[in-house]
CSV table of C-alpha atoms and ligand atoms in Angstrom, one decimal:
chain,number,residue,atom,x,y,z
A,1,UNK,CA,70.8,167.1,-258.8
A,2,UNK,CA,71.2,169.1,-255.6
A,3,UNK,CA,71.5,172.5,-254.7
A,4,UNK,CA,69.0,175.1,-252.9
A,5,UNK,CA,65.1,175.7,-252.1
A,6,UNK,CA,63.4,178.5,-250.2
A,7,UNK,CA,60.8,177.4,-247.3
A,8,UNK,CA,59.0,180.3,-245.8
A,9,UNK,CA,61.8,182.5,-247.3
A,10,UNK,CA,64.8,180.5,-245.9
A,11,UNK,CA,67.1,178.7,-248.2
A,12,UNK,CA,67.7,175.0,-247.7
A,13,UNK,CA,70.1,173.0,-249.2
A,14,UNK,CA,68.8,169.3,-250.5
A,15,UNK,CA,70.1,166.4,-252.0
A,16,UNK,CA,68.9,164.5,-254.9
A,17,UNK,CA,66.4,162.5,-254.4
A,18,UNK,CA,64.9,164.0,-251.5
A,19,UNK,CA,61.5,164.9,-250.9
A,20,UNK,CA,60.7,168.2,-249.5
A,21,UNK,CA,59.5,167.4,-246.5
A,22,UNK,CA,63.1,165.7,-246.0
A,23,UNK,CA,64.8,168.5,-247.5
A,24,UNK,CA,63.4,170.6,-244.7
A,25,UNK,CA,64.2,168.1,-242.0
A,26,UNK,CA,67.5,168.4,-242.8
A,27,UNK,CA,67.3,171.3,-242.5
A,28,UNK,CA,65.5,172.2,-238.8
A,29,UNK,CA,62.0,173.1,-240.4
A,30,UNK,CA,59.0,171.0,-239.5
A,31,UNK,CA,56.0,170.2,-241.3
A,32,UNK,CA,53.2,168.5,-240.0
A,33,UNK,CA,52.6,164.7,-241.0
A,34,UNK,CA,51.5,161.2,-240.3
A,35,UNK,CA,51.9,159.0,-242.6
A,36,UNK,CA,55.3,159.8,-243.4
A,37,UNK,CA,58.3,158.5,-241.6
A,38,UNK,CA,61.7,159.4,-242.3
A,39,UNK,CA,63.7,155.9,-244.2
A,40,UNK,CA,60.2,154.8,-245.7
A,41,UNK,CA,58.7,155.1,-248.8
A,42,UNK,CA,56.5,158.3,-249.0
A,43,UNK,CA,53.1,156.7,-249.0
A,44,UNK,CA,51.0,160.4,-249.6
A,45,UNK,CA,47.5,159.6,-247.8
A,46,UNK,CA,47.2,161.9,-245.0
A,47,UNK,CA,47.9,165.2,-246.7
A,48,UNK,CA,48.7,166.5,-243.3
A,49,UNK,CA,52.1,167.8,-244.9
A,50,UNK,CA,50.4,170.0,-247.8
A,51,UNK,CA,52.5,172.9,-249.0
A,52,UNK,CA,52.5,175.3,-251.7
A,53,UNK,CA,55.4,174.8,-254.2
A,54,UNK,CA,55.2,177.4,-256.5
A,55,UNK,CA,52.1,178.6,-255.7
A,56,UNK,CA,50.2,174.7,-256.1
A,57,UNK,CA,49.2,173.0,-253.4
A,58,UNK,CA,50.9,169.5,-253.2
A,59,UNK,CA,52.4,166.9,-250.2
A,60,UNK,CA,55.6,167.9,-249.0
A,61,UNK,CA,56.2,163.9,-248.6
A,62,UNK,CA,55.6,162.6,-251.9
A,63,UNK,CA,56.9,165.9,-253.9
A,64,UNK,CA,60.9,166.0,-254.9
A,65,UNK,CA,62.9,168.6,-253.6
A,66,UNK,CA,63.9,170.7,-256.9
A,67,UNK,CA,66.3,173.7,-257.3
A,68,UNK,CA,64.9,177.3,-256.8
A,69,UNK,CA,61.6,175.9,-255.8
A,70,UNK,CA,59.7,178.2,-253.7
A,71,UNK,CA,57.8,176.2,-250.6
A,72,UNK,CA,55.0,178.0,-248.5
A,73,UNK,CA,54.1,175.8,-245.5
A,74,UNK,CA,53.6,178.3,-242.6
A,75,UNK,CA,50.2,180.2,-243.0
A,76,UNK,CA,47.0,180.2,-241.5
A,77,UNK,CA,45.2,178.9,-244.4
A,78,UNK,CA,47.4,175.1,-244.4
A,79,UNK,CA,47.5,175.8,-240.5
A,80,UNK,CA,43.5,175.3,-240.3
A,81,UNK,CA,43.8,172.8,-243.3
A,82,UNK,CA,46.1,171.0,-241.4
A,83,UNK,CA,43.7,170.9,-238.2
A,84,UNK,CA,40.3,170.3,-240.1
A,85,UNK,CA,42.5,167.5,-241.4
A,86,UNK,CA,43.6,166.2,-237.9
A,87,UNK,CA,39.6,166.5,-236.7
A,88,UNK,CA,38.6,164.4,-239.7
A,89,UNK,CA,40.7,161.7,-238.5
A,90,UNK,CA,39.4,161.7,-234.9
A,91,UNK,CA,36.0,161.7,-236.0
A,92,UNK,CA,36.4,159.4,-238.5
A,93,UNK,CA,37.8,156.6,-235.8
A,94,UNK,CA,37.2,156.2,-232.0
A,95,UNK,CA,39.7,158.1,-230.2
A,96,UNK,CA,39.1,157.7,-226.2
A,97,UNK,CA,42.1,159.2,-225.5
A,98,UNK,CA,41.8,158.7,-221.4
A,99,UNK,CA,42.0,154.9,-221.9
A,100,UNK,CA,44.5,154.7,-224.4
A,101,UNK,CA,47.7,153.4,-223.9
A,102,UNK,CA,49.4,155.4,-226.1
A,103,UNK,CA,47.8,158.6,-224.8
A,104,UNK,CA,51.0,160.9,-224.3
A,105,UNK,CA,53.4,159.1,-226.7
A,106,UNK,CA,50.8,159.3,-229.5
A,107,UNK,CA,51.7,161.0,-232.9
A,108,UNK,CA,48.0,161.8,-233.9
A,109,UNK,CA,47.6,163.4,-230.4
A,110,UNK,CA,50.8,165.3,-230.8
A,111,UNK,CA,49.8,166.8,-234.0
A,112,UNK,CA,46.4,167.9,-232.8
A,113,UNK,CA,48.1,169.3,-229.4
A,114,UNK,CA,50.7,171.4,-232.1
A,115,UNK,CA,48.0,172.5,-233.8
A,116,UNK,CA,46.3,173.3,-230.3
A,117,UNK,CA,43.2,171.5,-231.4
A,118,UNK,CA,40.2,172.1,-228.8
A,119,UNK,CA,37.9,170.1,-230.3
A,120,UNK,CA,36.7,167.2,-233.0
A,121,UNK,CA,34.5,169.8,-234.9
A,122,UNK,CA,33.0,167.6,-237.0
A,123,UNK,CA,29.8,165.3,-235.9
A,124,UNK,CA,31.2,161.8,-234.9
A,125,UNK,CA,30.8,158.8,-236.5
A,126,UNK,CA,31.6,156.6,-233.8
A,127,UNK,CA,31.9,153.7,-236.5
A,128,UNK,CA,32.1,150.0,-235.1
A,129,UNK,CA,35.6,148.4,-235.7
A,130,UNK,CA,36.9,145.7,-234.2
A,131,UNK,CA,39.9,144.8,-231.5
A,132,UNK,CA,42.0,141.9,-232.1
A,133,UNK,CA,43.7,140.6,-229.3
A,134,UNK,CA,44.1,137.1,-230.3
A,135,UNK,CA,48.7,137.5,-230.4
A,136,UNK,CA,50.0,136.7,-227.0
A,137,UNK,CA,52.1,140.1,-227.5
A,138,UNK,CA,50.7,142.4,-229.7
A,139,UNK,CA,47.1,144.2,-229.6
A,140,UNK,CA,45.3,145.2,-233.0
A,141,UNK,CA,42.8,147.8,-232.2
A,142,UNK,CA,41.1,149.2,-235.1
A,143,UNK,CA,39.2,152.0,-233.2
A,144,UNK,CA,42.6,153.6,-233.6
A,145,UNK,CA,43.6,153.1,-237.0
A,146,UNK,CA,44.4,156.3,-239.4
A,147,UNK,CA,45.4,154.1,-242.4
A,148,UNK,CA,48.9,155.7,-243.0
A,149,UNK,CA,50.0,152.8,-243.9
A,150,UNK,CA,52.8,152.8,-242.1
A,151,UNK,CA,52.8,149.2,-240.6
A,152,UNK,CA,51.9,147.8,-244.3
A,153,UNK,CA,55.1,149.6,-245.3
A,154,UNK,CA,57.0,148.0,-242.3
A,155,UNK,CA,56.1,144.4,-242.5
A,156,UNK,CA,56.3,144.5,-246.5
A,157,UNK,CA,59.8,146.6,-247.3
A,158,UNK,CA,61.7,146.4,-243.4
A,159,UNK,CA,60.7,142.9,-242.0
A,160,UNK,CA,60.0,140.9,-245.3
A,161,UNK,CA,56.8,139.5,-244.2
A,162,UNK,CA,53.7,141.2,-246.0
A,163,UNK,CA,51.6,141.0,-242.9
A,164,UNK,CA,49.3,144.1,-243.5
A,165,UNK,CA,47.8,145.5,-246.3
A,166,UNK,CA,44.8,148.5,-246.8
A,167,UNK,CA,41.4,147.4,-248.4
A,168,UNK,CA,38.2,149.0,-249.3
A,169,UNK,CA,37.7,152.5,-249.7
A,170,UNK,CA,35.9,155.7,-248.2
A,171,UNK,CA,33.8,154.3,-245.7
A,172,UNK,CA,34.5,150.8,-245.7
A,173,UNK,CA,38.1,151.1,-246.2
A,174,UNK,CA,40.3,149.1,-243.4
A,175,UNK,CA,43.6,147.2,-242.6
A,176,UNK,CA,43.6,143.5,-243.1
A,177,UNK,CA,45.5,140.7,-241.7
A,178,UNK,CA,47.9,138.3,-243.8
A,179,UNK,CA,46.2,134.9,-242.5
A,180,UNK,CA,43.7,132.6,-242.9
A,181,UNK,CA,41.3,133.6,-240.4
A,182,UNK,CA,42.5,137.2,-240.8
A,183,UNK,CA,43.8,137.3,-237.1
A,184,UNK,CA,46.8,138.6,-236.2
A,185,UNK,CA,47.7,135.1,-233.9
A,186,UNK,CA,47.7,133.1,-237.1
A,187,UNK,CA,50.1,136.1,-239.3
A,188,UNK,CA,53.5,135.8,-239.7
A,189,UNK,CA,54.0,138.9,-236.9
A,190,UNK,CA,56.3,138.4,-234.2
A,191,UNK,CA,57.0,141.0,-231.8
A,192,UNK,CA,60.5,142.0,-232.4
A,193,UNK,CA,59.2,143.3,-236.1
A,194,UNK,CA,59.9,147.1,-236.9
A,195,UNK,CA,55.6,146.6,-237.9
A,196,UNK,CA,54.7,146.3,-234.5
A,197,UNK,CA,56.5,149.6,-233.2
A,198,UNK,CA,55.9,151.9,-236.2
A,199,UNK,CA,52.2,152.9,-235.7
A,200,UNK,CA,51.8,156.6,-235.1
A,201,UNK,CA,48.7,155.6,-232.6
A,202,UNK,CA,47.4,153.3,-229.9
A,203,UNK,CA,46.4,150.9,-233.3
A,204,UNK,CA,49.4,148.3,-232.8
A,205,UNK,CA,50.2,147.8,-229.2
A,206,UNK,CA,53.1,145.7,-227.2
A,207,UNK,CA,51.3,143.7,-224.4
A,208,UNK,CA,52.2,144.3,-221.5
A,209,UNK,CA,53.9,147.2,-222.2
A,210,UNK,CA,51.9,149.9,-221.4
A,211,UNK,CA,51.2,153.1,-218.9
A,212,UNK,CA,55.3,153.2,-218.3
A,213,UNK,CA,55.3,156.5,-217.8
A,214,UNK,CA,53.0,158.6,-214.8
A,215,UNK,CA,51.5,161.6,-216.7
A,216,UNK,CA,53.5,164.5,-217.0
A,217,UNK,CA,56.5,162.3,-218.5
A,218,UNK,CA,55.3,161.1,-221.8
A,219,UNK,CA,57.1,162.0,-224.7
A,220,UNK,CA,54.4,164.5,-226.3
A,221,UNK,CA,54.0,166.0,-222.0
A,222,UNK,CA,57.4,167.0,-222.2
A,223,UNK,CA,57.7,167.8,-225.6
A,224,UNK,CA,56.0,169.2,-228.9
A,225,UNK,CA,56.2,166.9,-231.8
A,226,UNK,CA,57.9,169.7,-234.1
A,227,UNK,CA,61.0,168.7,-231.9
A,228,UNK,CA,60.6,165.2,-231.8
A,229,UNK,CA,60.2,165.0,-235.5
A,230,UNK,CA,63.2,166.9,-235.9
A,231,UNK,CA,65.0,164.6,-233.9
A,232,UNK,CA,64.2,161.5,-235.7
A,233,UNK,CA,66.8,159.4,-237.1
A,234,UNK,CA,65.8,157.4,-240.4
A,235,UNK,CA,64.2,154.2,-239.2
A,236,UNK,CA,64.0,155.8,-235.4
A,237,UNK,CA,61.7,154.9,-233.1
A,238,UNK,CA,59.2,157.4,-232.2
B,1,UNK,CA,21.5,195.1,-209.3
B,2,UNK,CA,25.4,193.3,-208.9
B,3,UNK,CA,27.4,193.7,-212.2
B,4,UNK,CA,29.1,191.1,-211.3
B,5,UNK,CA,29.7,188.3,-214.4
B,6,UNK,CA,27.2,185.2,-214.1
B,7,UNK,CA,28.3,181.6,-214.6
B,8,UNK,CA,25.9,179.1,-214.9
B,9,UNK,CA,27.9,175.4,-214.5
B,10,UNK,CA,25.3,172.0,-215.3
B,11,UNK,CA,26.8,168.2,-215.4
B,12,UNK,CA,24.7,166.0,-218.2
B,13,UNK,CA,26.1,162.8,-219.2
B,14,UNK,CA,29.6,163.3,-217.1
B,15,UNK,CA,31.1,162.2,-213.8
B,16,UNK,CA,31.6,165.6,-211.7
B,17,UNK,CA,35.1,165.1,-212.2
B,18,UNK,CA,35.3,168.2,-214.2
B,19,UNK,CA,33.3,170.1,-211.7
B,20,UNK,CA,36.1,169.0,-209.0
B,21,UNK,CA,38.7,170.0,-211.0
B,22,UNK,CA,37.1,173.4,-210.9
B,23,UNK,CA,37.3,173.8,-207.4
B,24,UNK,CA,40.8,172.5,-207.6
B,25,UNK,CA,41.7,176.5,-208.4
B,26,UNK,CA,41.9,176.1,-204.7
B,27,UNK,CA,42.2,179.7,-203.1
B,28,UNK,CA,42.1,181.4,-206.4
B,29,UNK,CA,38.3,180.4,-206.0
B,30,UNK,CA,37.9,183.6,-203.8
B,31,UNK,CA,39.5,186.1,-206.5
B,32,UNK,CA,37.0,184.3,-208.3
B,33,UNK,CA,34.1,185.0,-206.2
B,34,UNK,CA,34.6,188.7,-205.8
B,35,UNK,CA,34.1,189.4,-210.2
B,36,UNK,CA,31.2,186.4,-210.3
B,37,UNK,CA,28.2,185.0,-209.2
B,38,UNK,CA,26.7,181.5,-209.8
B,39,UNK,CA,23.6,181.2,-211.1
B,40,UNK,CA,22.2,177.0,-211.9
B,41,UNK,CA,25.0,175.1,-210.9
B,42,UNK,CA,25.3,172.0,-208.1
B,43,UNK,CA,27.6,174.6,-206.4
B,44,UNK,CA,24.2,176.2,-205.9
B,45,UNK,CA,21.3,174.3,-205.9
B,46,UNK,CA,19.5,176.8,-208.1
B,47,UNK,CA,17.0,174.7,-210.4
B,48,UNK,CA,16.9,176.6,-213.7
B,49,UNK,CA,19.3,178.8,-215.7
B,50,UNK,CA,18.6,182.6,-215.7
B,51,UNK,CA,20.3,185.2,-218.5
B,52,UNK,CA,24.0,184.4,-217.7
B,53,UNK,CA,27.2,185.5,-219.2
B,54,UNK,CA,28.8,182.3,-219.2
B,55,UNK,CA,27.7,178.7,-219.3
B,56,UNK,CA,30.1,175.1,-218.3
B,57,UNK,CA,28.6,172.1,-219.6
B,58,UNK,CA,30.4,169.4,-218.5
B,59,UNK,CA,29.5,165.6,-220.1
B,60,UNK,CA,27.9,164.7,-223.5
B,61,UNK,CA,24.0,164.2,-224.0
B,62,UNK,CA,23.2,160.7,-223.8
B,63,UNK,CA,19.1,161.2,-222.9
B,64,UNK,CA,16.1,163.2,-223.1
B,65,UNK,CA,16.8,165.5,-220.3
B,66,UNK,CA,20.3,166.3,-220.7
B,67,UNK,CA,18.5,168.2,-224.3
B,68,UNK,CA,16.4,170.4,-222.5
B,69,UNK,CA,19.3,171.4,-219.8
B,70,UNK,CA,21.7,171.9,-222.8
B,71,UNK,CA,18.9,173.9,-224.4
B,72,UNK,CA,18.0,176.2,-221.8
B,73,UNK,CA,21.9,176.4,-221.0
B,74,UNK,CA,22.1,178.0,-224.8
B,75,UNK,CA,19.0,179.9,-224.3
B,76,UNK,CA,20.5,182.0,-221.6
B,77,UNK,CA,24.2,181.8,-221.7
B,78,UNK,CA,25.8,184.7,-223.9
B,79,UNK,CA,28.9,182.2,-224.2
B,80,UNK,CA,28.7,178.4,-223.4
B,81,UNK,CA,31.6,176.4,-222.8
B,82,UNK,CA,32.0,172.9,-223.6
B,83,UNK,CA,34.5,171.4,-220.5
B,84,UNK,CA,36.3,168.2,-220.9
B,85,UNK,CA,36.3,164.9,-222.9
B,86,UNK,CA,32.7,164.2,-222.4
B,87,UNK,CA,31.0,166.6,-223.6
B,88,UNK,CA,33.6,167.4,-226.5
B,89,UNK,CA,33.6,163.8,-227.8
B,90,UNK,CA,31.1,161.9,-225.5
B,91,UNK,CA,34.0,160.4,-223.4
B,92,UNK,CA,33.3,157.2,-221.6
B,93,UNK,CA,29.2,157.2,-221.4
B,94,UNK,CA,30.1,157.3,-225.2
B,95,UNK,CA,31.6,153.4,-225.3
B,96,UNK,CA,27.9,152.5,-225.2
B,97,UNK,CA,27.4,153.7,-228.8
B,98,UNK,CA,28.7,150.3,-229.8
B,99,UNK,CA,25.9,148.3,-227.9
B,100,UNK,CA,22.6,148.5,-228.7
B,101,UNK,CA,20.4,150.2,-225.5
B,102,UNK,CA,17.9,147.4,-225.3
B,103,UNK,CA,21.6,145.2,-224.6
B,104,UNK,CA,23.0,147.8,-222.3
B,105,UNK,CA,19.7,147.7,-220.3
B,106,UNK,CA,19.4,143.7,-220.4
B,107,UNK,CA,23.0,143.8,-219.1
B,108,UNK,CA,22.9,146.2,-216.6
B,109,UNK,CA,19.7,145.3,-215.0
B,110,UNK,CA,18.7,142.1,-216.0
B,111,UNK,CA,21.7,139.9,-217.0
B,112,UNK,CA,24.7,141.4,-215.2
B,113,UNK,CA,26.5,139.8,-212.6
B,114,UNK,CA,25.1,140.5,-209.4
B,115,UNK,CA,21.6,142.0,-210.6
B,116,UNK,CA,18.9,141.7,-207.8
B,117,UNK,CA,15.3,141.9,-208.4
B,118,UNK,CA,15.9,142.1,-212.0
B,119,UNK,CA,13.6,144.4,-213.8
B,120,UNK,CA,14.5,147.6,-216.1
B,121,UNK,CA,13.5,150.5,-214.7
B,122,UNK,CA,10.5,152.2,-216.4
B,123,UNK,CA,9.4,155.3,-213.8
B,124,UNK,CA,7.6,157.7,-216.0
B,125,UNK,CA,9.7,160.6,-214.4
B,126,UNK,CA,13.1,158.9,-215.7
B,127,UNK,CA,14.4,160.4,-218.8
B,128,UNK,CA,14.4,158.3,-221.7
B,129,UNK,CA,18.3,157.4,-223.3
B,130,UNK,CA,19.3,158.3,-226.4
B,131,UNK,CA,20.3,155.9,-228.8
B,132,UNK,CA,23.6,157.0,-228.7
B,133,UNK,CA,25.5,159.6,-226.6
B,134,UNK,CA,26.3,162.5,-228.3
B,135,UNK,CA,28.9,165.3,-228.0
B,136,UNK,CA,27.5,168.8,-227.1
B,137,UNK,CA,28.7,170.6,-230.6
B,138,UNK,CA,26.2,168.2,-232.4
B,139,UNK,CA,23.1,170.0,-230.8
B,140,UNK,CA,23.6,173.5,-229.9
B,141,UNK,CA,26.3,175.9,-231.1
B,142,UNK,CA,29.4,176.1,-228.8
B,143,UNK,CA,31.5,179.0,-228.5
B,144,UNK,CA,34.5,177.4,-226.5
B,145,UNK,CA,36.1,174.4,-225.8
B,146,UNK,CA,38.0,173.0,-222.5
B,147,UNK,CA,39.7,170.0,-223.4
B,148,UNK,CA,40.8,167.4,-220.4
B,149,UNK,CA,39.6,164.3,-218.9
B,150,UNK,CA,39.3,166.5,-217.0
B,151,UNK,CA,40.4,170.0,-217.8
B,152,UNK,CA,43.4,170.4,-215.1
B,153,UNK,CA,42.0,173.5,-212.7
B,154,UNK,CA,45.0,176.2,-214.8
B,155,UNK,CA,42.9,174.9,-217.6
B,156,UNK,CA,40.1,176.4,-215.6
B,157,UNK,CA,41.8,179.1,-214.5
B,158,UNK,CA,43.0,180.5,-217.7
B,159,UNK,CA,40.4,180.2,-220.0
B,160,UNK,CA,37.7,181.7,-217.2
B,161,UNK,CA,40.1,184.8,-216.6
B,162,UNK,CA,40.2,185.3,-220.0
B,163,UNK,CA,36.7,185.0,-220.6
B,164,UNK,CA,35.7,187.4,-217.7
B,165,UNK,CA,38.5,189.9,-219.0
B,166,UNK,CA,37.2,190.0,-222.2
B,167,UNK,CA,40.2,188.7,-223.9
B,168,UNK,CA,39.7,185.7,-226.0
B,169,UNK,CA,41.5,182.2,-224.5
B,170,UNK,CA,44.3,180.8,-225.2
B,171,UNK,CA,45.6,177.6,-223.9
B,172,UNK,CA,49.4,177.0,-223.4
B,173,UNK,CA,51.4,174.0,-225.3
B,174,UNK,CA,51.5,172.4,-221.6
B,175,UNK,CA,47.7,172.9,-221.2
B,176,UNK,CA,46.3,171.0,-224.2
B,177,UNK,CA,45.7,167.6,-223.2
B,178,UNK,CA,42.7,164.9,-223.7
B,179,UNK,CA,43.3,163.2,-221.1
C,301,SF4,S1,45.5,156.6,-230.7
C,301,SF4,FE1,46.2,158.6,-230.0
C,301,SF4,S2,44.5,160.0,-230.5
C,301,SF4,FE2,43.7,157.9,-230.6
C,301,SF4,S3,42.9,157.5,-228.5
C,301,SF4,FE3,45.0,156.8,-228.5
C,301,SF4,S4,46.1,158.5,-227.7
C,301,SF4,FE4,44.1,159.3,-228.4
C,302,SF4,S1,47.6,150.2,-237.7
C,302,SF4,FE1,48.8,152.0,-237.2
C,302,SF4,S2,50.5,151.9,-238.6
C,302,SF4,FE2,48.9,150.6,-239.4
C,302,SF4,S3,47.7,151.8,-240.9
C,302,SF4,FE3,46.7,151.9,-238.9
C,302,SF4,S4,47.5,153.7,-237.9
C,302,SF4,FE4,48.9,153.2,-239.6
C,303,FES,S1,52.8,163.1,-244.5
C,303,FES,FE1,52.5,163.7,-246.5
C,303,FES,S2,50.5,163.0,-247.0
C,303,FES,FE2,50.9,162.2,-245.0
């Protein structure tokens, strides 16, 4: 089935099978989101990318494109969703921003700088997670982790390895290692897997790699990630 | 009597940097000084906040004293500010909220490298830390927020003209940045 939708009054074309957040790539139209990355399976956790479709809120990622469907995503009311959101997960983790080394090239940070987020909102939690820098080349720092899943869905459907995986919930919920002692040194990870480059934050870091670029030149410096999204091929970096 | 606006500017658990990048408006800080007048600020010297129009509260709250300032900062500031990383999210001083303070103490002035006479310092005048450092939101109510590790002086300069004009701020794409 294919044929045509209205976002915010304009009509897109889509394709079956596509979601509607990828129905309005396609089309130029951006809609905020983490967790979803163009060539993966939706995964839904975020809700940063919550529309109306015919008047019901739903995820723009998870939901299929369907003819005549009308989508709402630009109005105040998911604008400030969308931020509380984004302030939720920054409270929720520990987000130094100044000593990151993703800060500028950071898809969380670019989000809340679209959003023109001022502030966390919230009361902190400042909750005590772990870094694991046991890998000669790659840095697991929890502190940073939003739990989009995103490297579970890497290592498990892109690099064939199953080195990630979500467990717990609410409070306690976390990402877990594939290996015996749970460290990343003794996982099947090696550095050249799509896993270690698909993390929307400064959670998964390439030794050694960091600070390339004086500030001013980063990626989300130059530009705002409604472009940069739209510029994303499937299974794209950035 | 002057009508001219009063800003009030206090530094609690920060590093001064934000008060630099303040003066960093360069020559704009004479515009500046012909529509305001500082009240308690370091640029002063002037011990205790009066009625002001608006307050800047750089750093996060990380002990006793740095309550009361932010107190009497909310007492008498029609609008108070939160500027930069510190005192929007605690920022560095922050870091500590994963160490106990009986540890960071022992470290810093007992077991550290390089610690002399070690004893931890227990003048009755100090001000006694926090448990944790706090951001400024999480006590007092705060009207508006400067992001910025620091807050780049247009940051600065464009949300105080607003404030003084009346209008409400507005950052630019280019000006939003935590770090
Ligand atoms: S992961 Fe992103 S939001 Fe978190 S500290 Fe790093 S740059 Fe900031
Ligand atoms: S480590 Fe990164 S990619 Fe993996 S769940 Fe956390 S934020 Fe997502
Ligand atoms: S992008 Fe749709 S829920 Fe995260």
């Amino acid at each position: 089935m294919s044929g045509t939708l209205t976002i915010d009054g304009k009509t897109i074309p889509f394709a079956e099978g596509q979601s509607v957040i990828e129905a309005a790539r396609c089309a130029g139209i951006y809609i905020p989101h983490l967790c979803h990355r163009p060539g993966y399976a939706p995964h839904g956790s975020c809700k940063l990318c919550t529309v109306f479709v015919n008047g019901r809120k739903t995820s723009a990622c998870t939901f299929p494109a369907a003819a005549n469907q009308n989508v709402v995503s630009d109005t105040p009311e998911l604008k400030q969703d969308r931020l509380r959101l984004t302030q939720m997960l920054f409270v929720e983790g520990n987000h130094f921003c100044p000593s990151c080394e993703k800060s500028g090239n950071c898809q969380l940070q670019g989000v809340a700088y679209h959003l023109r987020m001022l502030d966390n909102h919230y009361p902190h939690f400042y909750p005590q997670r772990e870094v694991d820098a046991s890998h000669p080349d790659i840095l697991l720092d929890h502190n940073r982790c939003i739990f989009c899943n995103l490297c579970v869905r890497a290592s498990r459907d892109k690099d064939g390895k199953n080195v990630f995986a979500i467990a717990g919930r609410g409070i306690n919920k976390r990402l877990i290692v594939n290996s015996a002692s749970g460290k990343l040194k003794d996982s099947a990870i090696s550095v050249e897997d799509e896993a270690t480059r698909v993390c929307p934050t400064g959670a998964i870091l390439i030794k050694r790699s960091g600070y390339q670029l004086p500030i001013g030149q980063r990626l989300y410096d130059q530009h705002q990630i409604s472009e940069v999204a739209l510029s994303m091929q499937d299974d794209h970096e950035q | 009597m002057s009508n001219k606006i009063k800003i009030a500017t206090t530094s609690l658990a920060g590093c001064f940097g934000c008060h630099m990048s303040f003066l960093d408006i360069d020559e704009r800080i004479t515009a500046l000084a012909e529509v305001v007048e500082f009240d308690r600020s370091p640029l002063t010297d002037i011990e205790h906040c009066g009625p002001c129009d608006i307050g800047l509260i750089e750093g996060g709250v990380c002990n006793s004293e740095n309550v009361h300032v932010l107190r009497e900062f909310r007492k008498n500031c029609k609008v108070l500010v939160a500027v930069g990383a510190c005192a929007i999210n605690g920022g560095l001083p922050a870091l500590r909220n994963f160490v106990s303070v009986e540890a960071c103490l022992l470290e810093a002035y007992r077991d550290g490298i390089g610690v002399d006479n070690p004893q931890i310092p227990n003048d009755p005048e100090l001000p006694l830390l926090l448990d944790k450092v706090h951001p400024i939101h999480e006590i007092v109510k705060v009207d508006y927020f400067m992001p910025g590790c620091p807050p780049s002086a247009d940051v600065f300069w464009t949300f105080l003209s607003a404030l003084i004009e009346g209008r409400e701020p507005s950052l630019p794409y280019e000006l939003v940045h935590y770090d």
